[in-house]
Amino acid sequence: MTRRILVTGGGSGIGRVVARAFAAEGDHVTITGRRIKALQDTAAGFDMDCRTADVTDEAQVQALFDAPFDVVIANAGGGVAGKLRSVTLDDWNATLAVNMTGTFLVFREALHQMPSGGRLIAMASTASLKGGATIPAYAAAKHGVLGLVRSVAQEVAKKGITCNAVCPGFVETSLAEAAISAVSKRFDLDRDAAIAEVVSGNPMGRLIAPDEVSAAVMFLASPAASMVNGHALSVAGGEI
Ligand code: NAD
């Protein structure tokens, strides 16, 4: 049976790789994000639907769910780095909005129609499981995402639906690239030294490939994970 899959933030990075992995399996994939060109670039060569929506906008999220999805991946997210004293209220609100409110809106709408056997998967982070000196807003938001996942998992358990989180460390995407540039500038390091600094908390000592994250998402969406519910699956080389 062809499953209907929704991936938010599908125009780049992890979301792009996840969307293509499902499409390559023969699933029917819809990707959403704010920029149509980025979505079309992801879909090139694949049979995917591209739909623009901002996950922080309730009406735009509701409009995505004109038919049920079997697997919904709340992947859109991000945030700026900085110590607490430099975090503006706008930065704080924007970080909570995309990571936490976005996941809430997407999961809530998904559940109105999700069939038994459905899967809700949040792209959380190692920052859902531990803090970091320069990511107070991002870590607060990603901890919130995990609280939501664990609660929804309890709610949907009897309906044959599961709700889980994937928690990557530093993955090779533009988001990690921004962290590498910031470290490079701040400590006057060349790129290799900045990468080494960024991944120093990962015992495997390297950036994570996006397809190592998509493999975890594919597992949580597979029949093999039918009894995995409310779980935070770290993809972080032993960091957690
Ligand atoms: P990315 O910046 O390439 O992807 C984030 C995507 O979300 C982008 O396509 C962006 O346009 C989209 N997005 C942002 N705000 C949005 C909004 N309001 N509405 C709709 N779409 C929006 O970076 P990525 O690394 O691929 O990040 C994907 C997810 O993985 C994020 O939730 C991020 O927090 C998480 N994550 C990333 C890393 C990492 O090191 N790259 C580590 C742990 C978790």
Short mmCIF file of N, CA and C and ligand atoms in Angstrom, two decimals, residues 9 11-15 33-35 53-56 75-78 98-99 123-125 138 142 168-171 173-176, ligand 1:
data_model
loop_
_atom_site.label_atom_id
_atom_site.label_comp_id
_atom_site.label_asym_id
_atom_site.label_seq_id
_atom_site.Cartn_x
_atom_site.Cartn_y
_atom_site.Cartn_z
N GLY A 9 9.50 21.63 6.20
CA GLY A 9 10.89 22.06 6.01
C GLY A 9 11.58 21.16 4.99
N GLY A 11 12.45 21.76 1.95
CA GLY A 11 13.20 22.42 0.87
C GLY A 11 14.71 22.40 1.05
N SER A 12 15.20 21.83 2.14
CA SER A 12 16.65 21.84 2.34
C SER A 12 17.05 20.78 3.37
N GLY A 13 18.35 20.62 3.52
CA GLY A 13 18.94 19.88 4.62
C GLY A 13 18.34 18.50 4.88
N ILE A 14 18.07 18.23 6.14
CA ILE A 14 17.57 16.91 6.56
C ILE A 14 16.22 16.63 5.92
N GLY A 15 15.34 17.63 5.88
CA GLY A 15 14.00 17.44 5.32
C GLY A 15 14.05 16.98 3.87
N GLY A 33 7.09 23.98 2.90
CA GLY A 33 8.05 24.96 3.39
C GLY A 33 7.61 26.31 2.88
N ARG A 34 8.42 27.33 3.17
CA ARG A 34 7.97 28.69 2.81
C ARG A 34 8.37 29.07 1.39
N ARG A 35 9.39 28.41 0.83
CA ARG A 35 9.94 28.84 -0.48
C ARG A 35 9.67 27.77 -1.54
N ALA A 53 3.83 26.55 2.87
CA ALA A 53 3.15 26.87 4.14
C ALA A 53 4.22 27.24 5.16
N ASP A 54 3.85 28.19 6.01
CA ASP A 54 4.68 28.54 7.16
C ASP A 54 4.12 27.76 8.34
N VAL A 55 4.94 26.93 8.99
CA VAL A 55 4.40 26.05 10.05
C VAL A 55 3.95 26.81 11.29
N THR A 56 4.29 28.09 11.36
CA THR A 56 3.85 28.88 12.53
C THR A 56 2.48 29.52 12.30
N ASN A 75 9.62 18.54 10.70
CA ASN A 75 11.07 18.73 10.59
C ASN A 75 11.49 20.20 10.59
N ALA A 76 10.61 21.10 10.17
CA ALA A 76 10.99 22.52 10.08
C ALA A 76 11.47 23.00 11.45
N GLY A 77 12.57 23.72 11.45
CA GLY A 77 13.08 24.21 12.73
C GLY A 77 14.33 25.03 12.52
N GLY A 78 14.88 25.49 13.61
CA GLY A 78 16.11 26.27 13.54
C GLY A 78 16.17 27.24 14.70
N VAL A 98 8.81 28.39 15.53
CA VAL A 98 9.06 27.42 14.46
C VAL A 98 9.24 26.01 15.01
N ASN A 99 9.97 25.87 16.11
CA ASN A 99 10.25 24.52 16.61
C ASN A 99 9.07 23.92 17.37
N MET A 123 11.42 16.19 14.37
CA MET A 123 12.86 16.36 14.27
C MET A 123 13.27 17.20 15.48
N ALA A 124 13.65 16.51 16.55
CA ALA A 124 14.08 17.20 17.77
C ALA A 124 15.60 17.41 17.66
N SER A 125 16.35 17.12 18.70
CA SER A 125 17.79 17.43 18.69
C SER A 125 18.40 16.86 19.96
N TYR A 138 16.99 27.76 21.67
CA TYR A 138 16.86 26.55 20.84
C TYR A 138 16.67 25.32 21.74
N LYS A 142 13.49 22.91 21.85
CA LYS A 142 13.61 21.48 21.51
C LYS A 142 13.27 20.60 22.72
N PRO A 168 19.14 14.37 16.56
CA PRO A 168 20.49 14.38 16.00
C PRO A 168 21.42 15.33 16.75
N GLY A 169 22.72 15.02 16.68
CA GLY A 169 23.75 16.01 17.05
C GLY A 169 23.99 16.89 15.83
N PHE A 170 25.23 17.36 15.63
CA PHE A 170 25.49 18.27 14.51
C PHE A 170 25.48 17.52 13.16
N VAL A 171 24.52 17.89 12.33
CA VAL A 171 24.34 17.26 11.02
C VAL A 171 24.85 18.21 9.95
N THR A 173 24.44 20.26 7.47
CA THR A 173 23.46 21.05 6.73
C THR A 173 23.80 22.52 6.92
N SER A 174 23.00 23.40 6.32
CA SER A 174 23.27 24.84 6.45
C SER A 174 23.17 25.29 7.91
N LEU A 175 22.35 24.56 8.69
CA LEU A 175 22.21 24.92 10.10
C LEU A 175 23.53 24.70 10.85
N ALA A 176 24.16 23.54 10.60
CA ALA A 176 25.46 23.27 11.23
C ALA A 176 26.53 24.19 10.64
P1 NAD B 1 17.78 23.57 7.39
O1 NAD B 1 17.88 25.02 7.76
O2 NAD B 1 18.34 23.13 6.10
O3 NAD B 1 16.27 23.07 7.47
C1 NAD B 1 15.26 23.72 8.18
C2 NAD B 1 14.08 23.88 7.23
O4 NAD B 1 12.97 24.41 7.94
C3 NAD B 1 14.42 24.86 6.10
O5 NAD B 1 14.01 24.32 4.87
C4 NAD B 1 13.60 26.08 6.46
O6 NAD B 1 13.23 26.86 5.35
C5 NAD B 1 12.40 25.42 7.14
N1 NAD B 1 11.67 26.36 7.96
C6 NAD B 1 12.17 27.22 8.88
N2 NAD B 1 11.20 27.96 9.41
C7 NAD B 1 10.03 27.54 8.81
C8 NAD B 1 8.68 27.92 8.94
N3 NAD B 1 8.29 28.87 9.79
N4 NAD B 1 7.76 27.28 8.19
C9 NAD B 1 8.13 26.30 7.32
N5 NAD B 1 9.39 25.92 7.16
C10 NAD B 1 10.33 26.54 7.90
O7 NAD B 1 18.47 22.81 8.59
P2 NAD B 1 18.40 21.26 8.98
O8 NAD B 1 19.66 21.01 9.69
O9 NAD B 1 18.03 20.42 7.84
O10 NAD B 1 17.23 21.27 10.08
C11 NAD B 1 16.11 20.41 10.02
C12 NAD B 1 15.65 20.10 11.42
O11 NAD B 1 16.68 19.35 12.08
C13 NAD B 1 15.38 21.32 12.29
O12 NAD B 1 14.24 21.09 13.09
C14 NAD B 1 16.62 21.40 13.15
O13 NAD B 1 16.39 22.07 14.37
C15 NAD B 1 16.92 19.92 13.34
N6 NAD B 1 18.28 19.62 13.74
C16 NAD B 1 19.33 19.98 12.96
C17 NAD B 1 20.63 19.68 13.38
C18 NAD B 1 21.85 20.07 12.58
O14 NAD B 1 22.96 20.02 13.11
N7 NAD B 1 21.72 20.42 11.31
C19 NAD B 1 20.82 19.00 14.59
C20 NAD B 1 19.72 18.63 15.35
C21 NAD B 1 18.45 18.94 14.92
#
